[in-house]
Short mmCIF file of N, CA and C in Angstrom, two decimals:
data_model
loop_
_atom_site.label_atom_id
_atom_site.label_comp_id
_atom_site.label_asym_id
_atom_site.label_seq_id
_atom_site.Cartn_x
_atom_site.Cartn_y
_atom_site.Cartn_z
N MET U 2 32.54 -29.21 32.85
CA MET U 2 31.29 -28.67 32.34
C MET U 2 31.61 -27.82 31.12
N SER U 3 30.84 -28.01 30.08
CA SER U 3 31.07 -27.23 28.86
C SER U 3 30.45 -25.85 29.00
N LYS U 4 30.97 -24.93 28.25
CA LYS U 4 30.45 -23.57 28.27
C LYS U 4 29.39 -23.46 27.18
N GLU U 5 28.18 -23.19 27.59
CA GLU U 5 27.05 -23.11 26.66
C GLU U 5 26.96 -21.71 26.06
N LYS U 6 26.55 -21.68 24.82
CA LYS U 6 26.31 -20.41 24.13
C LYS U 6 24.80 -20.19 24.08
N VAL U 7 24.31 -19.31 24.92
CA VAL U 7 22.88 -19.02 24.98
C VAL U 7 22.67 -17.65 24.36
N ASN U 8 21.71 -17.59 23.49
CA ASN U 8 21.40 -16.35 22.78
C ASN U 8 20.53 -15.45 23.67
N ILE U 9 21.18 -14.53 24.38
CA ILE U 9 20.50 -13.59 25.28
C ILE U 9 20.99 -12.19 24.97
N ALA U 10 20.05 -11.26 24.91
CA ALA U 10 20.43 -9.86 24.73
C ALA U 10 21.30 -9.44 25.92
N PRO U 11 22.39 -8.72 25.68
CA PRO U 11 23.31 -8.34 26.77
C PRO U 11 22.61 -7.65 27.95
N ASP U 12 21.61 -6.84 27.66
CA ASP U 12 20.94 -6.13 28.76
C ASP U 12 19.98 -7.03 29.54
N ARG U 13 19.79 -8.30 29.13
CA ARG U 13 18.87 -9.23 29.80
C ARG U 13 19.61 -10.36 30.52
N ILE U 14 20.95 -10.39 30.39
CA ILE U 14 21.71 -11.51 30.96
C ILE U 14 21.48 -11.64 32.46
N ASP U 15 21.60 -10.57 33.21
CA ASP U 15 21.43 -10.65 34.67
C ASP U 15 20.01 -11.08 35.04
N ALA U 16 19.02 -10.52 34.37
CA ALA U 16 17.63 -10.86 34.67
C ALA U 16 17.35 -12.34 34.38
N ILE U 17 17.83 -12.82 33.24
CA ILE U 17 17.62 -14.23 32.88
C ILE U 17 18.38 -15.15 33.84
N ALA U 18 19.61 -14.79 34.17
CA ALA U 18 20.40 -15.60 35.11
C ALA U 18 19.72 -15.67 36.47
N ASN U 19 19.22 -14.55 36.96
CA ASN U 19 18.51 -14.54 38.24
C ASN U 19 17.23 -15.37 38.18
N GLN U 20 16.52 -15.27 37.07
CA GLN U 20 15.30 -16.04 36.92
C GLN U 20 15.60 -17.54 36.92
N ILE U 21 16.62 -17.94 36.20
CA ILE U 21 17.00 -19.36 36.18
C ILE U 21 17.38 -19.82 37.58
N ALA U 22 18.18 -19.04 38.27
CA ALA U 22 18.61 -19.41 39.63
C ALA U 22 17.40 -19.54 40.56
N MET U 23 16.50 -18.59 40.51
CA MET U 23 15.33 -18.64 41.39
C MET U 23 14.42 -19.82 41.07
N GLN U 24 14.17 -20.06 39.79
CA GLN U 24 13.22 -21.12 39.42
C GLN U 24 13.81 -22.52 39.58
N THR U 25 15.10 -22.62 39.69
CA THR U 25 15.74 -23.93 39.91
C THR U 25 16.22 -24.09 41.35
N ASP U 26 15.83 -23.16 42.21
CA ASP U 26 16.23 -23.19 43.62
C ASP U 26 17.74 -23.21 43.78
N CYS U 27 18.45 -22.63 42.82
CA CYS U 27 19.92 -22.54 42.82
C CYS U 27 20.61 -23.90 42.85
N VAL U 28 19.94 -24.92 42.36
CA VAL U 28 20.51 -26.26 42.33
C VAL U 28 21.32 -26.39 41.03
N PRO U 29 22.63 -26.59 41.14
CA PRO U 29 23.47 -26.63 39.94
C PRO U 29 23.00 -27.62 38.87
N PHE U 30 22.54 -28.80 39.26
CA PHE U 30 22.07 -29.81 38.30
C PHE U 30 20.96 -29.23 37.42
N TYR U 31 19.99 -28.56 38.03
CA TYR U 31 18.86 -28.00 37.26
C TYR U 31 19.29 -26.76 36.47
N ILE U 32 20.16 -25.96 37.04
CA ILE U 32 20.67 -24.79 36.32
C ILE U 32 21.35 -25.25 35.03
N GLU U 33 22.21 -26.24 35.15
CA GLU U 33 22.92 -26.75 33.97
C GLU U 33 21.94 -27.28 32.93
N ARG U 34 20.91 -27.98 33.37
CA ARG U 34 19.91 -28.54 32.44
C ARG U 34 19.14 -27.42 31.74
N VAL U 35 18.79 -26.37 32.47
CA VAL U 35 18.07 -25.24 31.86
C VAL U 35 18.95 -24.54 30.84
N VAL U 36 20.16 -24.23 31.22
CA VAL U 36 21.08 -23.52 30.31
C VAL U 36 21.34 -24.35 29.06
N SER U 37 21.52 -25.64 29.23
CA SER U 37 21.76 -26.52 28.09
C SER U 37 20.58 -26.49 27.12
N ARG U 38 19.37 -26.55 27.63
CA ARG U 38 18.18 -26.50 26.78
C ARG U 38 18.02 -25.13 26.12
N LEU U 39 18.29 -24.09 26.86
CA LEU U 39 18.16 -22.74 26.29
C LEU U 39 19.19 -22.51 25.18
N ALA U 40 20.35 -23.14 25.30
CA ALA U 40 21.39 -23.01 24.28
C ALA U 40 20.96 -23.64 22.96
N GLU U 41 19.99 -24.53 23.00
CA GLU U 41 19.49 -25.18 21.78
C GLU U 41 18.55 -24.28 20.98
N GLN U 42 18.09 -23.21 21.58
CA GLN U 42 17.15 -22.30 20.92
C GLN U 42 17.89 -21.36 19.97
N ASP U 43 17.29 -21.14 18.82
CA ASP U 43 17.86 -20.19 17.87
C ASP U 43 17.46 -18.75 18.21
N GLU U 44 16.23 -18.59 18.63
CA GLU U 44 15.75 -17.23 18.93
C GLU U 44 16.30 -16.77 20.28
N PRO U 45 16.37 -15.45 20.48
CA PRO U 45 16.89 -14.93 21.75
C PRO U 45 16.03 -15.39 22.94
N VAL U 46 16.71 -15.70 24.01
CA VAL U 46 16.03 -16.15 25.22
C VAL U 46 15.46 -14.93 25.95
N VAL U 47 14.20 -15.03 26.31
CA VAL U 47 13.53 -14.02 27.12
C VAL U 47 12.94 -14.73 28.34
N GLU U 48 12.43 -13.96 29.28
CA GLU U 48 11.91 -14.54 30.52
C GLU U 48 10.86 -15.62 30.26
N SER U 49 9.98 -15.38 29.30
CA SER U 49 8.93 -16.37 29.03
C SER U 49 9.52 -17.66 28.45
N SER U 50 10.66 -17.56 27.77
CA SER U 50 11.33 -18.77 27.26
C SER U 50 11.75 -19.66 28.42
N VAL U 51 12.27 -19.05 29.47
CA VAL U 51 12.70 -19.81 30.64
C VAL U 51 11.50 -20.47 31.29
N ASP U 52 10.44 -19.71 31.50
CA ASP U 52 9.23 -20.27 32.13
C ASP U 52 8.69 -21.45 31.34
N LYS U 53 8.57 -21.29 30.04
CA LYS U 53 8.01 -22.36 29.20
C LYS U 53 8.90 -23.59 29.20
N MET U 54 10.21 -23.40 29.11
CA MET U 54 11.12 -24.52 29.07
C MET U 54 11.08 -25.31 30.39
N ILE U 55 11.08 -24.61 31.50
CA ILE U 55 11.02 -25.29 32.80
C ILE U 55 9.71 -26.05 32.93
N HIS U 56 8.62 -25.42 32.55
CA HIS U 56 7.33 -26.10 32.63
C HIS U 56 7.32 -27.36 31.76
N ARG U 57 7.85 -27.27 30.55
CA ARG U 57 7.91 -28.45 29.67
C ARG U 57 8.70 -29.58 30.33
N GLN U 58 9.80 -29.23 30.99
CA GLN U 58 10.60 -30.26 31.65
C GLN U 58 9.83 -30.90 32.80
N LEU U 59 9.06 -30.13 33.53
CA LEU U 59 8.32 -30.66 34.67
C LEU U 59 7.19 -31.59 34.25
N VAL U 60 6.66 -31.39 33.06
CA VAL U 60 5.56 -32.25 32.59
C VAL U 60 6.04 -33.37 31.67
N ASP U 61 7.31 -33.38 31.33
CA ASP U 61 7.86 -34.34 30.38
C ASP U 61 7.99 -35.72 31.04
N ASP U 62 7.33 -36.71 30.46
CA ASP U 62 7.40 -38.07 31.01
C ASP U 62 8.76 -38.73 30.82
N LYS U 63 9.62 -38.18 29.97
CA LYS U 63 10.98 -38.73 29.82
C LYS U 63 11.79 -38.49 31.10
N ASP U 64 11.42 -37.48 31.85
CA ASP U 64 12.03 -37.20 33.15
C ASP U 64 13.54 -37.01 33.09
N ASP U 65 13.99 -36.17 32.13
CA ASP U 65 15.42 -35.86 32.02
C ASP U 65 15.99 -35.25 33.30
N TRP U 66 15.12 -34.66 34.09
CA TRP U 66 15.58 -34.02 35.32
C TRP U 66 15.55 -34.97 36.51
N GLU U 67 15.15 -36.21 36.27
CA GLU U 67 15.14 -37.23 37.32
C GLU U 67 14.28 -36.83 38.53
N MET U 68 13.19 -36.16 38.25
CA MET U 68 12.31 -35.70 39.33
C MET U 68 11.56 -36.85 39.99
N ASN U 69 11.28 -37.90 39.23
CA ASN U 69 10.54 -39.03 39.78
C ASN U 69 11.28 -39.67 40.96
N HIS U 70 12.56 -39.41 41.05
CA HIS U 70 13.36 -39.88 42.19
C HIS U 70 12.73 -39.43 43.51
N PHE U 71 12.15 -38.24 43.54
CA PHE U 71 11.57 -37.72 44.78
C PHE U 71 10.33 -38.51 45.20
N ARG U 72 9.62 -39.06 44.25
CA ARG U 72 8.46 -39.91 44.57
C ARG U 72 8.94 -41.32 44.94
N GLU U 73 9.84 -41.87 44.14
CA GLU U 73 10.30 -43.25 44.36
C GLU U 73 10.99 -43.44 45.70
N ARG U 74 11.76 -42.47 46.10
CA ARG U 74 12.54 -42.65 47.33
C ARG U 74 11.68 -42.65 48.59
N VAL U 75 10.46 -42.07 48.51
CA VAL U 75 9.58 -42.09 49.68
C VAL U 75 9.26 -43.54 50.05
N GLU U 76 8.97 -44.37 49.06
CA GLU U 76 8.66 -45.78 49.34
C GLU U 76 9.88 -46.52 49.88
N ILE U 77 11.06 -46.14 49.44
CA ILE U 77 12.29 -46.80 49.88
C ILE U 77 12.63 -46.43 51.33
N TYR U 78 12.51 -45.15 51.67
CA TYR U 78 12.98 -44.68 52.97
C TYR U 78 11.91 -44.59 54.05
N TYR U 79 10.65 -44.72 53.69
CA TYR U 79 9.58 -44.61 54.68
C TYR U 79 8.85 -45.94 54.77
N LYS U 80 9.61 -46.95 55.16
CA LYS U 80 9.09 -48.31 55.27
C LYS U 80 8.36 -48.50 56.59
N GLY U 81 7.62 -49.54 56.64
CA GLY U 81 6.90 -49.89 57.85
C GLY U 81 5.43 -49.59 57.71
N LYS U 82 4.71 -49.92 58.77
CA LYS U 82 3.26 -49.76 58.75
C LYS U 82 2.81 -49.04 60.00
N VAL U 83 1.67 -48.41 59.88
CA VAL U 83 0.97 -47.81 61.01
C VAL U 83 -0.46 -48.32 60.96
N ARG U 84 -1.15 -48.23 62.07
CA ARG U 84 -2.54 -48.68 62.12
C ARG U 84 -3.48 -47.48 62.01
N ASP U 85 -4.56 -47.69 61.25
CA ASP U 85 -5.56 -46.63 61.16
C ASP U 85 -6.58 -46.81 62.29
N ALA U 86 -7.60 -46.00 62.31
CA ALA U 86 -8.60 -46.02 63.38
C ALA U 86 -9.35 -47.34 63.44
N SER U 87 -9.39 -48.08 62.34
CA SER U 87 -10.08 -49.38 62.30
C SER U 87 -9.15 -50.54 62.59
N GLY U 88 -7.90 -50.26 62.86
CA GLY U 88 -6.92 -51.30 63.14
C GLY U 88 -6.27 -51.86 61.89
N ARG U 89 -6.64 -51.36 60.72
CA ARG U 89 -6.01 -51.81 59.47
C ARG U 89 -4.62 -51.19 59.35
N GLU U 90 -3.74 -51.92 58.69
CA GLU U 90 -2.39 -51.43 58.50
C GLU U 90 -2.31 -50.52 57.27
N LEU U 91 -1.61 -49.42 57.44
CA LEU U 91 -1.32 -48.50 56.34
C LEU U 91 0.19 -48.42 56.20
N GLU U 92 0.63 -48.37 54.97
CA GLU U 92 2.06 -48.21 54.72
C GLU U 92 2.48 -46.79 55.11
N ARG U 93 3.62 -46.66 55.80
CA ARG U 93 4.12 -45.34 56.19
C ARG U 93 4.41 -44.46 54.98
N HIS U 94 4.88 -45.07 53.89
CA HIS U 94 5.17 -44.27 52.71
C HIS U 94 3.89 -43.67 52.12
N VAL U 95 2.76 -44.36 52.26
CA VAL U 95 1.49 -43.81 51.77
C VAL U 95 1.08 -42.61 52.62
N VAL U 96 1.23 -42.73 53.93
CA VAL U 96 0.91 -41.61 54.81
C VAL U 96 1.85 -40.44 54.51
N SER U 97 3.12 -40.72 54.29
CA SER U 97 4.10 -39.67 53.97
C SER U 97 3.72 -38.95 52.68
N ARG U 98 3.29 -39.69 51.70
CA ARG U 98 2.87 -39.06 50.44
C ARG U 98 1.62 -38.20 50.63
N ARG U 99 0.70 -38.64 51.47
CA ARG U 99 -0.50 -37.83 51.73
C ARG U 99 -0.10 -36.52 52.42
N ILE U 100 0.88 -36.60 53.31
CA ILE U 100 1.38 -35.38 53.96
C ILE U 100 1.96 -34.45 52.91
N LEU U 101 2.81 -34.98 52.03
CA LEU U 101 3.41 -34.15 50.98
C LEU U 101 2.35 -33.61 50.03
N ASP U 102 1.36 -34.43 49.68
CA ASP U 102 0.27 -33.95 48.83
C ASP U 102 -0.44 -32.76 49.48
N HIS U 103 -0.76 -32.91 50.75
CA HIS U 103 -1.47 -31.84 51.46
C HIS U 103 -0.66 -30.55 51.48
N ILE U 104 0.60 -30.66 51.86
CA ILE U 104 1.44 -29.47 51.97
C ILE U 104 1.67 -28.84 50.60
N ALA U 105 1.84 -29.65 49.58
CA ALA U 105 2.04 -29.13 48.22
C ALA U 105 0.84 -28.31 47.76
N CYS U 106 -0.35 -28.71 48.15
CA CYS U 106 -1.58 -28.05 47.69
C CYS U 106 -1.87 -26.73 48.42
N GLU U 107 -1.18 -26.49 49.49
CA GLU U 107 -1.45 -25.30 50.29
C GLU U 107 -0.50 -24.16 49.92
N ASP U 108 -1.03 -22.96 49.85
CA ASP U 108 -0.22 -21.78 49.50
C ASP U 108 0.52 -21.18 50.69
N ARG U 109 0.18 -21.61 51.87
CA ARG U 109 0.85 -21.09 53.06
C ARG U 109 1.42 -22.26 53.87
N PRO U 110 2.44 -22.01 54.66
CA PRO U 110 2.99 -23.08 55.50
C PRO U 110 1.91 -23.67 56.41
N GLN U 111 2.03 -24.96 56.69
CA GLN U 111 1.01 -25.70 57.43
C GLN U 111 1.50 -26.08 58.82
N SER U 112 0.65 -25.80 59.81
CA SER U 112 0.95 -26.23 61.17
C SER U 112 0.75 -27.74 61.28
N ILE U 113 1.20 -28.30 62.38
CA ILE U 113 0.98 -29.73 62.61
C ILE U 113 -0.51 -30.02 62.59
N ASP U 114 -1.31 -29.16 63.22
CA ASP U 114 -2.76 -29.36 63.22
C ASP U 114 -3.35 -29.28 61.81
N ASP U 115 -2.84 -28.35 60.99
CA ASP U 115 -3.31 -28.26 59.60
C ASP U 115 -3.03 -29.56 58.85
N VAL U 116 -1.82 -30.07 59.02
CA VAL U 116 -1.43 -31.30 58.33
C VAL U 116 -2.25 -32.47 58.86
N TRP U 117 -2.41 -32.53 60.17
CA TRP U 117 -3.20 -33.60 60.78
C TRP U 117 -4.62 -33.59 60.20
N ALA U 118 -5.24 -32.42 60.11
CA ALA U 118 -6.60 -32.32 59.56
C ALA U 118 -6.61 -32.73 58.08
N GLY U 119 -5.60 -32.31 57.34
CA GLY U 119 -5.51 -32.67 55.93
C GLY U 119 -5.36 -34.16 55.71
N VAL U 120 -4.54 -34.80 56.52
CA VAL U 120 -4.34 -36.25 56.40
C VAL U 120 -5.62 -36.97 56.85
N MET U 121 -6.24 -36.49 57.91
CA MET U 121 -7.47 -37.12 58.41
C MET U 121 -8.60 -37.05 57.38
N SER U 122 -8.57 -36.04 56.51
CA SER U 122 -9.61 -35.95 55.49
C SER U 122 -9.43 -36.99 54.39
N LYS U 123 -8.24 -37.62 54.33
CA LYS U 123 -7.94 -38.61 53.30
C LYS U 123 -7.85 -40.04 53.82
N MET U 124 -7.55 -40.18 55.11
CA MET U 124 -7.42 -41.53 55.69
C MET U 124 -7.79 -41.48 57.16
N ALA U 125 -8.15 -42.63 57.71
CA ALA U 125 -8.69 -42.71 59.07
C ALA U 125 -7.60 -42.98 60.10
N LEU U 126 -6.59 -42.13 60.14
CA LEU U 126 -5.57 -42.26 61.18
C LEU U 126 -6.16 -41.77 62.50
N ASP U 127 -5.68 -42.36 63.59
CA ASP U 127 -6.11 -41.85 64.88
C ASP U 127 -4.94 -41.52 65.80
N ASP U 128 -3.73 -41.66 65.27
CA ASP U 128 -2.53 -41.38 66.06
C ASP U 128 -1.82 -40.16 65.47
N ARG U 129 -2.04 -39.02 66.07
CA ARG U 129 -1.45 -37.75 65.62
C ARG U 129 0.08 -37.81 65.65
N ASP U 130 0.62 -38.62 66.56
CA ASP U 130 2.08 -38.73 66.67
C ASP U 130 2.71 -39.29 65.41
N VAL U 131 1.98 -40.10 64.65
CA VAL U 131 2.50 -40.62 63.39
C VAL U 131 2.78 -39.46 62.44
N VAL U 132 1.85 -38.53 62.36
CA VAL U 132 2.01 -37.36 61.49
C VAL U 132 3.17 -36.50 61.97
N ILE U 133 3.27 -36.29 63.26
CA ILE U 133 4.37 -35.49 63.82
C ILE U 133 5.71 -36.13 63.49
N GLU U 134 5.82 -37.45 63.68
CA GLU U 134 7.07 -38.16 63.39
C GLU U 134 7.41 -38.05 61.90
N LEU U 135 6.42 -38.26 61.03
CA LEU U 135 6.69 -38.22 59.59
C LEU U 135 7.03 -36.81 59.12
N LEU U 136 6.40 -35.79 59.69
CA LEU U 136 6.77 -34.41 59.37
C LEU U 136 8.24 -34.16 59.70
N SER U 137 8.65 -34.61 60.87
CA SER U 137 10.04 -34.43 61.28
C SER U 137 10.99 -35.16 60.33
N LEU U 138 10.65 -36.39 59.97
CA LEU U 138 11.50 -37.16 59.06
C LEU U 138 11.54 -36.52 57.67
N LEU U 139 10.41 -36.05 57.18
CA LEU U 139 10.37 -35.40 55.86
C LEU U 139 11.19 -34.11 55.86
N ALA U 140 11.23 -33.43 57.00
CA ALA U 140 12.05 -32.22 57.11
C ALA U 140 13.53 -32.60 57.17
N GLN U 141 13.87 -33.63 57.95
CA GLN U 141 15.26 -34.08 58.01
C GLN U 141 15.75 -34.56 56.65
N ASP U 142 14.83 -35.07 55.85
CA ASP U 142 15.15 -35.62 54.54
C ASP U 142 15.07 -34.56 53.44
N HIS U 143 14.89 -33.31 53.82
CA HIS U 143 14.91 -32.15 52.92
C HIS U 143 13.72 -32.03 51.97
N TYR U 144 12.66 -32.77 52.21
CA TYR U 144 11.44 -32.54 51.45
C TYR U 144 10.77 -31.26 51.96
N LEU U 145 10.75 -31.13 53.27
CA LEU U 145 10.04 -30.03 53.92
C LEU U 145 11.01 -29.17 54.72
N ILE U 146 10.51 -28.00 55.07
CA ILE U 146 11.23 -27.11 55.98
C ILE U 146 10.19 -26.52 56.92
N ALA U 147 10.58 -26.34 58.18
CA ALA U 147 9.69 -25.75 59.17
C ALA U 147 10.15 -24.33 59.48
N ASP U 148 9.19 -23.43 59.62
CA ASP U 148 9.53 -22.07 59.99
C ASP U 148 9.62 -21.94 61.52
N ASP U 149 9.78 -20.73 62.02
CA ASP U 149 9.95 -20.51 63.46
C ASP U 149 8.69 -20.85 64.27
N SER U 150 7.56 -20.97 63.61
CA SER U 150 6.31 -21.34 64.28
C SER U 150 5.96 -22.81 64.07
N LYS U 151 6.93 -23.58 63.58
CA LYS U 151 6.76 -25.02 63.32
C LYS U 151 5.64 -25.28 62.31
N ARG U 152 5.64 -24.43 61.27
CA ARG U 152 4.72 -24.63 60.15
C ARG U 152 5.56 -25.11 58.97
N TYR U 153 5.05 -26.08 58.27
CA TYR U 153 5.82 -26.77 57.24
C TYR U 153 5.43 -26.34 55.83
N SER U 154 6.45 -26.32 54.97
CA SER U 154 6.26 -26.10 53.53
C SER U 154 7.35 -26.90 52.82
N PHE U 155 7.19 -27.03 51.50
CA PHE U 155 8.24 -27.70 50.74
C PHE U 155 9.52 -26.88 50.83
N ARG U 156 10.63 -27.54 51.02
CA ARG U 156 11.93 -26.86 51.09
C ARG U 156 12.27 -26.22 49.74
N PHE U 157 11.97 -26.92 48.65
CA PHE U 157 12.32 -26.44 47.32
C PHE U 157 11.06 -26.21 46.49
N PRO U 158 10.78 -24.97 46.13
CA PRO U 158 9.59 -24.68 45.32
C PRO U 158 9.54 -25.46 44.00
N LEU U 159 10.69 -25.73 43.38
CA LEU U 159 10.70 -26.49 42.13
C LEU U 159 10.17 -27.90 42.36
N ILE U 160 10.57 -28.53 43.46
CA ILE U 160 10.10 -29.88 43.77
C ILE U 160 8.61 -29.84 44.08
N ARG U 161 8.17 -28.83 44.79
CA ARG U 161 6.73 -28.68 45.06
C ARG U 161 5.96 -28.55 43.75
N ARG U 162 6.45 -27.72 42.87
CA ARG U 162 5.79 -27.51 41.59
C ARG U 162 5.70 -28.83 40.81
N TRP U 163 6.80 -29.59 40.77
CA TRP U 163 6.79 -30.89 40.11
C TRP U 163 5.82 -31.83 40.80
N TRP U 164 5.85 -31.86 42.14
CA TRP U 164 4.99 -32.77 42.90
C TRP U 164 3.52 -32.52 42.55
N LEU U 165 3.13 -31.27 42.51
CA LEU U 165 1.75 -30.92 42.15
C LEU U 165 1.39 -31.45 40.77
N ILE U 166 2.26 -31.26 39.81
CA ILE U 166 2.01 -31.71 38.44
C ILE U 166 2.00 -33.24 38.38
N ALA U 167 3.03 -33.88 38.91
CA ALA U 167 3.20 -35.32 38.81
C ALA U 167 2.10 -36.10 39.52
N HIS U 168 1.52 -35.50 40.55
CA HIS U 168 0.48 -36.18 41.32
C HIS U 168 -0.91 -35.72 40.89
N GLY U 169 -0.98 -34.92 39.84
CA GLY U 169 -2.28 -34.49 39.34
C GLY U 169 -3.05 -33.64 40.33
N LEU U 170 -2.33 -32.88 41.11
CA LEU U 170 -2.96 -32.07 42.15
C LEU U 170 -3.30 -30.65 41.70
N THR U 171 -2.95 -30.34 40.46
CA THR U 171 -3.21 -29.00 39.93
C THR U 171 -3.38 -29.09 38.43
N GLN U 172 -3.98 -28.09 37.87
CA GLN U 172 -4.17 -28.03 36.43
C GLN U 172 -2.92 -27.47 35.78
N GLY U 173 -2.08 -28.33 35.24
CA GLY U 173 -0.92 -27.90 34.47
C GLY U 173 0.24 -27.35 35.27
N GLY U 174 0.15 -27.36 36.60
CA GLY U 174 1.28 -26.94 37.42
C GLY U 174 1.55 -25.47 37.48
N LYS U 175 0.56 -24.65 37.15
CA LYS U 175 0.79 -23.21 37.20
C LYS U 175 0.04 -22.57 38.32
#
């Protein structure tokens, strides 16, 4: 890894480094991408520079951060079908995405019942166990994390933020 020269005031280095670490969920790949982009700036880096640069990357259709991988892999790993209340077949990956959409849109962790209600508002599932199974799989697959009360949220806030933007679930991802 090359050593980047980022223009930061000496008294702001710790604050900027902490901000980068927090906003990238301490993932080395994203940290390196942020630092590399910040090194391209001529003006001194300040906290708002970091925020703006990360936001630009999350909305950039070039996808230098390979975020679309998180959407594409759902279809690959969540194969199979489930039946809705009318007996029609639904793809498991579609139900999984609806679960992720619901959880991404909520500001607080979601119970199984919360997720079940959220999914039911979008599709006519009648088997709650499908949602329970998919929640468990999404947690094992590191999309989600469950707290001590078995309430689910995105494991990585950066991925949640991207998911909201990429799926058009929020205005500008802020």
